[in-house]
Amino acid sequence: MGMRKVAVVGAGMTKFMRRAQETGKELSWQAARMALASCEMTLDDIQAVCLGTAPDAFDSIHLKGEYLSDGAGAWGKPYMRSYVGGGTGVFAPIQGWYHVASGLFDAVLVVCEEKMSSFYPHAQGAFLTIFDHTTERPLKPNLLWIFAMEMNRYMQTYGISKEDIAHVAVKNKRNAADHPCALLGNPDITVEDVLNSELLAWPVNRLDVSPVSDGAVALVMVAEHVAKRVTDKPVWIQGVGWSLDTAYWTNRDLAYPRYVEYAARMAYEMAGIKEPRKEINIVEPYDPFDYKECHHLEGLLLADRGQAPQLAIDGVSLRDGDMPVCPSGGLLGVGNPIAAAGLMKVAEIFWQLRGEAGARQVPGQPKRGLAQAWGDLMQVGTVVIMGTNP
Amino acid sequence: MTSKIKVFPGTPLREVDFKEGKILYRHDEMNGQYAWDTGIGIGSYLAALKEGVLLGSYCRSCRRTVVPPRTVCEWCFRPMNSYIPLKDTGTVNTFSLCYITWDLKRIKEPEISAVIEIDGASPLHGIMHKLGEVDPEDVHIGMRVQAVWKPADEREGAITDILYFKPIKEG
Ligand SMILES: [Zn+2]
């Protein structure tokens, strides 16, 4: 396609916290500083900055991109905030990728931040505006409705039980016990714990849901000649994809995320992947709810429709299984500061492929990984495929 | 890299830090009042609701009937201005039994939200609404339901002119 090769060479992140004392600016700076230090670069080496952060409604700060700009290192540089809801954290590195692939810049900093704790009394309220103001909001919906209904439709379509899906929450929260930044890691959690946790909106119980969080993550993305100068272990962006389904969410198939499939097919084609189940070693699909990991694995064509829960039940998706899924601990375990959570998944693939994931390291020297996020009104899919080969 | 870093930045706060006044913060209530124009498509939908009718729109090229009605067909990007009345009956596509409010207050009797595929619209085309006059235990996907309307003189041209959908007693 006439585009340049792009590598990730550095990554950094803050703890994911229920409530952080630091402001969003301060969190952004912490993550960005760590990412730069990890590849021994400074802000002077960076030509442009890409920022991802979710709705302004979380902090009631107008133009949050501009507000966060000093912490993100954007002063005096080409700078742009991208926002595709929950898909933002995997879209921001796609933006970073085309900044470099196009030849426009040789080195960019990608920063994703979220501070959800500012909204009172609970961040869920900030999501009410995703519902249509005239045809839906008068019914006084809450955010859980939409996910509970999608989960129910998924379960009913394929005859899946809550217990089947609870295995995903158990796997991810156990994995997160090995993540130093995790909010909800728990090595001892069981399926019974999930099923017996408080019922919020049937079929969703408390432990089926990821926690609202504060946090930030940053990446350094560079062109090939820069990558060769700064590291002997670059991780290459092999494919990217994104796609959107209809915003009339009650007018589509809720059992299958077609938009994720479209995004995945775009990325697979770019990466030259013909048989994703054989060619992808690690997956970090978006898991704000446990059923969403299943939904997304199916949309990514990494599981047959209705069969994804079985991967967790059979241990295929465990960290030492044939296809580890969310070895980081995912949003369910590490936490869900929306945009930062998506970029955390990309950072996890970066660390895993470099063999630097510590206690979370997937065995067998994985060569290729995929990170995916999802958002807006349950309709956007964003996918990045990374590998040890360009 | 993460394996080499032992201490990650970030200072988690606890509830008790607030209770004990260890944390300074500023609390504010924003003024957020809006009046949204309905537009052409939804305006027609609301006007029909006032008359006790659920309105959809139809695309001749795609042979698709959608609800709520709209002025453009997403599939072919042609005008979608042929509005057609649908039935006020339908089938539960999915539902939830919700035990909390948006601000996380517990409620004893669950609110039952549902996506209802409306009779006369294309397959899988529905609207979000609530179910009533039904035991939560009895709600199921595939259940046939009918709209329960406000009395005609109380309707104001809003989605709440339908109070909820209730099961259709079969036979
Ligand atoms: Zn059409």
Coordinates of C-alpha atoms and ligand atoms in Angstrom, one line a residue:
Chain A
M1 CA 0.0 0.0 0.0
G2 CA 3.0 2.3 -0.1
M3 CA 3.0 2.8 3.6
R4 CA 6.0 2.8 5.9
K5 CA 6.6 0.2 8.6
V6 CA 5.7 1.4 12.1
A7 CA 7.1 0.0 15.4
V8 CA 6.1 0.4 19.0
V9 CA 9.3 0.9 21.0
G10 CA 8.1 2.1 24.4
A11 CA 5.2 1.9 26.7
G12 CA 4.2 3.2 30.2
M13 CA 1.2 3.2 32.4
T14 CA 0.0 4.3 35.8
K15 CA -1.8 2.1 38.3
F16 CA -5.5 1.7 37.5
M17 CA -7.4 3.1 40.6
R18 CA -10.9 3.5 41.7
R19 CA -10.0 7.1 42.5
A20 CA -6.7 8.7 41.9
Q21 CA -5.4 11.8 43.8
E22 CA -3.7 12.9 40.6
T23 CA -5.5 14.9 37.9
G24 CA -5.9 13.6 34.4
K25 CA -3.0 15.8 33.3
E26 CA -0.8 14.4 36.0
L27 CA -1.7 10.8 35.2
S28 CA -1.0 11.5 31.5
W29 CA 2.4 12.9 32.2
Q30 CA 3.3 9.9 34.4
A31 CA 2.4 7.4 31.7
A32 CA 4.0 9.5 28.9
R33 CA 7.2 10.0 30.9
M34 CA 7.5 6.2 31.6
A35 CA 6.9 5.4 27.9
L36 CA 9.6 7.8 26.8
A37 CA 12.1 6.6 29.5
S38 CA 11.5 3.0 28.6
C39 CA 13.0 3.6 25.1
E40 CA 15.5 6.3 26.3
M41 CA 13.8 9.0 24.2
T42 CA 12.8 12.5 25.2
L43 CA 10.0 14.7 24.2
D44 CA 12.4 16.5 21.8
D45 CA 12.5 13.3 19.8
I46 CA 8.7 13.3 19.4
Q47 CA 7.2 15.1 16.4
A48 CA 3.5 14.7 17.0
V49 CA 1.1 13.6 19.8
C50 CA -2.1 11.6 19.6
L51 CA -4.4 11.7 22.5
G52 CA -7.3 9.4 23.4
T53 CA -9.9 10.2 26.1
A54 CA -13.6 9.4 26.5
P55 CA -16.5 11.7 26.9
D56 CA -16.0 15.2 28.2
A57 CA -19.0 14.4 30.4
F58 CA -16.9 12.4 32.7
D59 CA -15.0 15.4 34.0
S60 CA -17.3 18.2 32.7
I61 CA -14.2 19.7 31.0
H62 CA -14.9 21.2 27.6
L63 CA -12.3 20.2 25.0
K64 CA -10.6 17.7 27.2
G65 CA -7.9 17.2 24.6
E66 CA -6.7 20.7 25.0
Y67 CA -7.0 20.5 28.8
L68 CA -4.8 17.4 28.9
S69 CA -2.3 18.7 26.4
D70 CA 0.5 19.7 28.8
G71 CA 0.5 16.4 30.5
A72 CA 0.4 14.6 27.2
G73 CA 3.5 16.5 26.0
A74 CA 1.6 18.3 23.2
W75 CA 2.9 21.8 23.6
G76 CA 4.1 23.2 20.3
K77 CA 3.4 20.0 18.3
P78 CA 0.8 18.7 15.9
Y79 CA -1.7 17.3 18.3
M80 CA -5.1 15.7 18.0
R81 CA -7.6 14.0 20.2
S82 CA -9.5 11.1 18.8
Y83 CA -12.6 9.7 20.4
V84 CA -14.7 6.7 19.4
G85 CA -16.2 5.9 22.8
G86 CA -14.8 2.7 24.4
G87 CA -13.0 1.9 21.1
T88 CA -10.8 5.0 21.7
G89 CA -7.9 3.2 23.4
V90 CA -7.2 1.0 20.3
F91 CA -8.1 3.8 17.9
A92 CA -5.5 6.2 19.3
P93 CA -2.6 3.9 18.3
I94 CA -4.2 3.5 14.9
Q95 CA -4.0 7.2 14.6
G96 CA -0.4 7.1 15.7
W97 CA 0.2 4.4 13.1
Y98 CA -1.1 6.4 10.2
H99 CA 0.8 9.5 11.3
V100 CA 4.0 7.5 10.9
A101 CA 3.0 5.1 8.1
S102 CA 2.1 8.0 5.9
G103 CA 5.6 9.4 6.2
L104 CA 4.3 12.6 7.9
F105 CA 6.2 11.9 11.2
D106 CA 9.0 9.7 12.3
A107 CA 8.1 9.5 16.0
V108 CA 4.8 10.0 17.8
L109 CA 3.6 9.8 21.3
V110 CA 0.2 8.2 21.9
V111 CA -1.4 9.0 25.3
C112 CA -4.7 7.7 26.6
E113 CA -6.2 9.0 29.8
E114 CA -9.4 8.6 31.7
K115 CA -10.6 9.9 35.0
M116 CA -14.0 8.6 35.7
S117 CA -14.2 9.3 39.4
S118 CA -15.1 13.0 39.0
F119 CA -18.7 12.3 38.0
Y120 CA -21.1 12.3 40.9
P121 CA -22.6 10.2 42.4
H122 CA -21.4 7.5 39.9
A123 CA -19.7 7.6 36.5
Q124 CA -22.6 5.5 35.1
G125 CA -24.6 8.8 35.0
A126 CA -22.2 10.2 32.5
F127 CA -23.2 7.5 30.0
L128 CA -26.9 8.4 30.1
T129 CA -26.4 10.7 27.1
I130 CA -25.5 7.8 24.9
F131 CA -29.2 7.1 24.7
D132 CA -31.3 9.1 22.2
H133 CA -32.5 12.2 23.9
T134 CA -36.0 12.0 22.4
T135 CA -36.9 8.4 21.9
E136 CA -35.0 6.7 24.7
R137 CA -34.0 9.0 27.5
P138 CA -37.6 9.7 28.6
L139 CA -37.7 6.1 29.6
K140 CA -35.0 6.9 32.2
P141 CA -32.7 4.1 31.1
N142 CA -29.4 3.3 32.9
L143 CA -26.3 2.1 31.2
L144 CA -26.6 -1.5 32.4
W145 CA -29.8 -2.0 30.5
I146 CA -28.2 -2.0 27.2
F147 CA -25.4 -4.5 28.2
A148 CA -27.8 -6.8 30.1
M149 CA -30.1 -7.0 27.1
E150 CA -27.2 -7.7 24.7
M151 CA -25.9 -10.4 27.1
N152 CA -29.3 -11.9 27.4
R153 CA -29.8 -12.0 23.6
Y154 CA -26.3 -13.6 23.2
M155 CA -27.1 -16.3 25.8
Q156 CA -30.5 -17.1 24.4
T157 CA -29.3 -17.3 20.8
Y158 CA -26.7 -19.9 21.5
G159 CA -28.0 -21.5 24.7
I160 CA -25.2 -20.2 26.9
S161 CA -25.5 -20.1 30.7
K162 CA -24.4 -17.4 33.1
E163 CA -22.1 -20.0 34.6
D164 CA -20.4 -20.6 31.2
I165 CA -19.7 -16.9 30.9
A166 CA -18.6 -16.5 34.5
H167 CA -15.4 -18.5 33.6
V168 CA -14.2 -15.5 31.7
A169 CA -14.5 -13.2 34.7
V170 CA -12.6 -15.8 36.8
K171 CA -9.8 -16.1 34.3
N172 CA -9.3 -12.4 33.9
K173 CA -9.5 -11.5 37.6
R174 CA -7.0 -14.3 38.3
N175 CA -4.7 -13.1 35.5
A176 CA -4.9 -9.6 37.0
A177 CA -3.5 -10.8 40.3
D178 CA -0.1 -10.8 38.5
H179 CA -0.5 -7.2 37.1
P180 CA 1.2 -4.6 39.3
C181 CA -1.3 -1.9 38.2
A182 CA -4.4 -3.9 38.6
L183 CA -7.4 -2.8 40.6
L184 CA -9.3 -6.1 41.0
G185 CA -6.9 -8.9 40.7
N186 CA -7.9 -11.9 42.7
P187 CA -6.0 -15.3 42.5
D188 CA -8.6 -17.2 44.4
I189 CA -11.9 -16.0 42.8
T190 CA -14.3 -18.8 41.7
V191 CA -17.2 -19.2 39.4
E192 CA -19.5 -19.3 42.4
D193 CA -18.1 -15.9 43.6
V194 CA -19.2 -14.4 40.3
L195 CA -22.6 -16.1 40.3
N196 CA -23.2 -15.2 43.9
S197 CA -22.2 -11.5 43.6
E198 CA -24.9 -8.9 43.7
L199 CA -27.4 -9.0 40.9
L200 CA -27.5 -5.6 39.2
A201 CA -29.5 -6.1 36.0
W202 CA -30.2 -9.7 35.2
P203 CA -28.3 -11.4 33.7
V204 CA -25.5 -9.1 34.8
N205 CA -24.1 -9.5 38.4
R206 CA -21.5 -7.2 39.9
L207 CA -18.5 -9.5 39.1
D208 CA -19.5 -9.7 35.5
V209 CA -18.7 -6.0 35.1
S210 CA -15.4 -4.2 35.1
P211 CA -14.8 -1.4 37.6
V212 CA -14.9 2.3 36.8
S213 CA -11.3 3.6 37.2
D214 CA -8.8 6.4 36.8
G215 CA -5.6 5.8 34.9
A216 CA -3.4 6.5 31.9
V217 CA -1.2 4.6 29.4
A218 CA 1.2 5.8 26.8
L219 CA 3.1 4.4 23.8
V220 CA 5.9 5.6 21.6
M221 CA 5.5 4.7 17.9
V222 CA 8.2 5.3 15.4
A223 CA 9.3 4.7 11.8
E224 CA 11.7 1.8 10.9
H225 CA 14.9 3.8 10.8
V226 CA 14.2 5.3 14.3
A227 CA 13.2 1.9 15.7
K228 CA 16.5 0.4 14.6
R229 CA 18.3 3.2 16.4
V230 CA 16.5 3.0 19.7
T231 CA 15.8 -0.7 20.3
D232 CA 16.8 -4.2 19.3
K233 CA 13.3 -5.4 20.2
P234 CA 10.8 -3.3 18.2
V235 CA 7.2 -4.6 18.1
W236 CA 5.7 -3.9 14.6
I237 CA 2.2 -2.9 13.8
Q238 CA 1.2 -5.5 11.2
G239 CA -2.4 -4.5 10.6
V240 CA -5.1 -2.1 11.8
G241 CA -8.9 -2.0 11.2
W242 CA -11.9 -0.2 12.4
S243 CA -15.6 -0.2 11.5
L244 CA -18.9 1.2 12.7
D245 CA -22.4 -0.4 12.8
T246 CA -25.7 1.4 12.8
A247 CA -26.4 3.8 15.7
Y248 CA -30.0 2.5 15.8
W249 CA -28.9 -0.3 18.1
T250 CA -32.4 -1.8 18.4
N251 CA -32.4 -2.3 14.6
R252 CA -29.6 -4.9 14.5
D253 CA -28.5 -8.4 15.5
L254 CA -27.4 -8.1 19.2
A255 CA -26.0 -11.6 19.3
Y256 CA -23.1 -10.9 16.9
P257 CA -20.8 -7.9 16.6
R258 CA -20.6 -7.7 12.9
Y259 CA -18.7 -4.4 13.1
V260 CA -15.9 -6.2 15.0
E261 CA -15.7 -8.7 12.2
Y262 CA -15.4 -6.0 9.6
A263 CA -12.6 -4.3 11.6
A264 CA -10.8 -7.6 12.1
R265 CA -11.0 -8.5 8.4
M266 CA -9.5 -5.2 7.5
A267 CA -6.6 -5.8 9.9
Y268 CA -6.1 -9.5 8.9
E269 CA -5.9 -8.5 5.3
M270 CA -3.3 -5.8 6.0
A271 CA -1.3 -8.3 8.1
G272 CA -1.6 -11.0 5.5
I273 CA -3.3 -13.3 7.9
K274 CA -5.4 -16.0 6.3
E275 CA -6.1 -18.3 9.3
P276 CA -6.3 -16.1 12.4
R277 CA -6.8 -18.9 14.8
K278 CA -3.5 -20.4 13.8
E279 CA -1.6 -17.2 13.3
I280 CA -2.6 -15.1 16.3
N281 CA -0.7 -16.2 19.5
I282 CA -2.2 -13.8 22.1
V283 CA -5.5 -11.9 22.2
E284 CA -6.5 -8.9 24.2
P285 CA -10.2 -8.4 23.3
Y286 CA -12.2 -5.7 25.0
D287 CA -13.8 -7.1 28.1
P288 CA -15.8 -4.5 30.0
F289 CA -18.2 -7.3 30.7
D290 CA -17.3 -11.0 30.7
Y291 CA -19.8 -11.8 27.9
K292 CA -18.1 -9.1 25.8
E293 CA -14.9 -11.0 25.7
C294 CA -16.8 -13.9 24.2
H295 CA -18.8 -11.7 21.8
H296 CA -15.6 -10.1 20.5
L297 CA -13.6 -13.4 20.1
E298 CA -16.4 -14.5 17.8
G299 CA -16.4 -11.2 15.9
L300 CA -12.7 -11.5 15.6
L301 CA -13.3 -15.0 14.0
L302 CA -11.1 -16.5 16.8
A303 CA -14.1 -18.7 18.0
D304 CA -17.1 -20.1 16.4
R305 CA -20.4 -18.3 17.1
G306 CA -21.7 -19.2 20.5
Q307 CA -18.5 -21.2 21.3
A308 CA -16.3 -18.6 22.9
P309 CA -17.2 -19.3 26.5
Q310 CA -15.9 -22.9 26.0
L311 CA -12.4 -21.5 25.4
A312 CA -12.3 -20.3 29.0
I313 CA -14.1 -23.4 30.4
D314 CA -11.6 -25.7 28.6
G315 CA -8.6 -23.6 29.5
V316 CA -7.7 -22.8 25.9
S317 CA -7.7 -19.1 26.8
L318 CA -5.8 -19.4 30.0
R319 CA -2.3 -17.8 30.1
D320 CA -0.7 -21.1 29.5
G321 CA -3.4 -22.3 27.1
D322 CA -3.2 -22.6 23.3
M323 CA -4.6 -19.2 22.7
P324 CA -4.2 -16.9 25.8
V325 CA -6.9 -14.3 26.0
C326 CA -6.5 -11.2 28.2
P327 CA -3.3 -12.4 29.9
S328 CA -3.1 -8.9 31.3
G329 CA -6.2 -9.5 33.4
G330 CA -8.2 -7.3 31.0
L331 CA -10.7 -4.6 32.0
L332 CA -12.4 -7.1 34.4
G333 CA -9.3 -7.4 36.4
V334 CA -6.9 -4.5 35.7
G335 CA -9.7 -1.9 35.6
N336 CA -11.6 0.1 33.0
P337 CA -10.5 3.7 32.7
I338 CA -12.1 3.7 29.2
A339 CA -9.5 5.0 26.7
A340 CA -6.6 4.0 28.9
A341 CA -8.0 0.5 29.2
G342 CA -7.9 0.0 25.5
L343 CA -4.4 1.2 25.2
M344 CA -3.4 -1.0 28.1
K345 CA -4.3 -3.9 25.9
V346 CA -2.0 -2.7 23.2
A347 CA 0.8 -2.1 25.8
E348 CA 0.2 -5.7 27.1
I349 CA 0.8 -7.2 23.6
F350 CA 3.9 -5.0 23.3
W351 CA 5.3 -6.3 26.7
Q352 CA 4.3 -9.9 25.9
L353 CA 5.9 -10.0 22.5
R354 CA 9.1 -8.6 24.0
G355 CA 9.1 -11.2 26.7
E356 CA 8.9 -8.4 29.4
A357 CA 5.5 -9.2 31.0
G358 CA 7.0 -10.6 34.1
A359 CA 4.7 -12.8 36.1
R360 CA 2.1 -12.4 33.3
Q361 CA 4.4 -13.7 30.6
V362 CA 2.8 -16.1 28.2
P363 CA 5.0 -19.1 27.6
G364 CA 6.4 -20.1 24.2
Q365 CA 7.8 -16.8 22.9
P366 CA 4.6 -15.5 21.2
K367 CA 5.2 -13.8 17.8
R368 CA 2.0 -12.1 17.2
G369 CA -0.9 -10.6 19.2
L370 CA -4.1 -8.8 18.6
A371 CA -5.7 -6.0 20.7
Q372 CA -9.3 -4.9 20.1
A373 CA -11.7 -2.4 21.7
W374 CA -15.3 -1.5 21.2
G375 CA -17.6 1.3 22.1
D376 CA -19.9 4.1 21.1
L377 CA -23.4 2.8 21.3
M378 CA -22.2 -0.8 21.2
Q379 CA -21.3 -0.3 17.5
V380 CA -17.6 0.6 16.9
G381 CA -14.8 -2.0 16.6
T382 CA -11.1 -1.1 16.6
V383 CA -8.4 -3.7 16.0
V384 CA -4.5 -3.6 16.1
I385 CA -2.3 -6.6 15.2
M386 CA 1.3 -6.5 16.3
G387 CA 4.2 -8.9 15.7
T388 CA 7.9 -9.4 16.3
N389 CA 8.3 -9.4 12.5
P390 CA 7.6 -6.2 10.4
Chain B
M1 CA 9.7 -3.3 30.7
T2 CA 6.9 -3.8 33.2
S3 CA 8.8 -6.6 34.8
K4 CA 11.6 -4.3 35.5
I5 CA 9.5 -1.6 37.0
K6 CA 8.4 -2.3 40.6
V7 CA 6.7 0.9 41.6
F8 CA 4.1 2.3 39.2
P9 CA 2.8 5.9 39.5
G10 CA -0.6 6.8 40.8
T11 CA -2.0 7.5 44.3
P12 CA -5.2 5.6 45.0
L13 CA -7.6 7.4 47.3
R14 CA -9.9 5.6 49.7
E15 CA -13.4 6.6 50.8
V16 CA -12.1 7.2 54.3
D17 CA -9.7 9.8 53.0
F18 CA -12.7 11.9 52.1
K19 CA -14.7 11.2 55.3
E20 CA -11.7 12.2 57.4
G21 CA -11.2 15.4 55.4
K22 CA -7.7 14.4 54.2
I23 CA -8.5 15.2 50.6
L24 CA -9.4 18.6 49.2
Y25 CA -11.8 18.7 46.3
R26 CA -14.2 21.0 44.7
H27 CA -17.8 20.0 44.2
D28 CA -20.1 21.7 41.7
E29 CA -23.4 21.2 40.1
M30 CA -23.5 22.1 36.4
N31 CA -26.4 23.7 34.8
G32 CA -27.4 21.5 31.9
Q33 CA -30.8 22.3 30.4
Y34 CA -31.6 21.6 26.8
A35 CA -34.5 21.7 24.4
W36 CA -33.9 19.3 21.5
D37 CA -35.6 19.8 18.2
T38 CA -37.3 16.6 17.0
G39 CA -36.3 16.9 13.4
I40 CA -38.4 15.6 10.5
G41 CA -38.3 11.9 11.0
I42 CA -38.7 11.7 14.8
G43 CA -41.1 14.6 14.7
S44 CA -43.4 12.4 12.6
Y45 CA -42.9 9.6 15.0
L46 CA -43.9 11.7 18.0
A47 CA -46.9 13.2 16.2
A48 CA -48.1 9.6 15.4
L49 CA -47.5 8.5 19.0
K50 CA -49.9 11.3 20.1
E51 CA -52.5 9.7 17.8
G52 CA -51.8 6.3 19.3
V53 CA -49.8 5.0 16.3
L54 CA -46.3 3.5 16.1
L55 CA -44.7 4.9 12.9
G56 CA -41.9 3.4 10.8
S57 CA -40.4 4.4 7.5
Y58 CA -39.8 2.3 4.4
C59 CA -37.0 2.3 1.8
R60 CA -38.2 1.2 -1.6
S61 CA -34.7 0.3 -2.8
C62 CA -33.8 -1.8 0.2
R63 CA -37.3 -3.0 0.9
R64 CA -36.6 -2.3 4.6
T65 CA -39.0 -1.0 7.2
V66 CA -37.3 0.7 10.2
V67 CA -38.5 2.0 13.5
P68 CA -38.2 4.8 14.6
P69 CA -38.7 6.5 11.2
R70 CA -35.9 8.5 9.7
T71 CA -35.3 10.6 6.6
V72 CA -32.3 8.8 5.2
C73 CA -31.7 5.1 4.6
E74 CA -28.3 4.1 6.0
W75 CA -27.9 1.3 3.6
C76 CA -28.4 3.1 0.3
F77 CA -28.2 6.7 1.4
R78 CA -31.4 7.6 -0.4
P79 CA -34.3 9.5 1.1
M80 CA -36.5 7.3 3.3
N81 CA -39.6 9.5 3.4
S82 CA -42.4 7.0 3.1
Y83 CA -43.8 6.7 6.5
I84 CA -46.0 3.8 7.3
P85 CA -48.0 3.0 10.4
L86 CA -46.9 -0.2 12.2
K87 CA -48.9 -2.4 14.6
D88 CA -48.5 -1.6 18.3
T89 CA -47.7 -5.3 19.0
G90 CA -44.4 -7.1 18.8
T91 CA -42.1 -9.7 20.1
V92 CA -39.5 -9.4 22.9
N93 CA -36.1 -9.6 21.2
T94 CA -34.3 -9.3 24.6
F95 CA -34.9 -7.9 28.1
S96 CA -33.3 -7.3 31.4
L97 CA -34.5 -7.3 35.0
C98 CA -32.8 -4.2 36.5
Y99 CA -32.4 -3.9 40.2
I100 CA -30.6 -0.6 40.4
T101 CA -31.1 3.0 39.2
W102 CA -28.6 4.9 37.1
D103 CA -27.1 6.3 40.3
L104 CA -26.8 2.9 41.8
K105 CA -29.7 3.0 44.2
R106 CA -31.3 -0.4 44.8
I107 CA -34.8 -1.1 43.8
K108 CA -36.8 -4.1 45.0
E109 CA -39.2 -4.7 42.1
P110 CA -37.0 -4.8 39.0
E111 CA -37.6 -2.5 36.1
I112 CA -38.0 -4.6 33.0
S113 CA -36.3 -3.0 30.0
A114 CA -36.8 -4.7 26.6
V115 CA -36.0 -4.5 22.9
I116 CA -39.3 -5.2 21.2
E117 CA -39.4 -6.1 17.5
I118 CA -42.4 -4.3 16.2
D119 CA -44.9 -6.1 14.0
G120 CA -44.8 -4.6 10.5
A121 CA -41.1 -3.6 10.7
S122 CA -38.3 -5.7 9.1
P123 CA -37.0 -8.6 11.1
L124 CA -34.8 -7.6 14.1
H125 CA -36.1 -4.0 13.9
G126 CA -37.4 -2.9 17.2
I127 CA -37.4 -0.2 19.9
M128 CA -36.4 0.0 23.5
H129 CA -39.2 0.2 26.0
K130 CA -40.3 -1.3 29.3
L131 CA -42.6 -4.2 30.1
G132 CA -45.4 -4.1 32.6
E133 CA -48.3 -6.1 33.9
V134 CA -46.1 -9.2 34.0
D135 CA -44.3 -11.3 36.7
P136 CA -40.6 -10.8 36.1
E137 CA -40.3 -14.6 36.3
D138 CA -42.5 -15.0 33.3
V139 CA -40.7 -12.7 30.9
H140 CA -39.0 -14.5 28.1
I141 CA -37.4 -13.8 24.7
G142 CA -40.0 -14.4 22.0
M143 CA -42.9 -13.3 24.3
R144 CA -45.6 -11.6 22.3
V145 CA -46.5 -8.1 23.7
Q146 CA -48.8 -5.2 23.1
A147 CA -48.4 -1.5 23.8
V148 CA -50.4 0.0 26.8
W149 CA -51.1 3.6 25.8
K150 CA -51.9 6.6 28.0
P151 CA -55.5 7.8 27.5
A152 CA -55.7 9.9 24.3
D153 CA -56.3 13.2 26.1
E154 CA -53.1 12.7 28.2
R155 CA -50.8 12.0 25.3
E156 CA -48.3 14.6 24.5
G157 CA -46.3 13.3 21.6
A158 CA -43.6 11.4 23.4
I159 CA -42.3 7.9 23.7
T160 CA -43.8 7.9 27.2
D161 CA -47.3 8.0 25.5
I162 CA -46.7 4.3 25.6
L163 CA -46.6 3.4 29.3
Y164 CA -45.1 0.0 28.7
F165 CA -45.8 -3.2 26.7
K166 CA -47.7 -6.0 28.3
P167 CA -48.0 -9.7 27.4
I168 CA -50.7 -10.7 24.9
K169 CA -52.8 -13.4 26.4
E170 CA -52.7 -16.2 23.8
G171 CA -55.8 -18.1 22.9
Ligands
ZN1 ZN -32.3 1.9 1.3

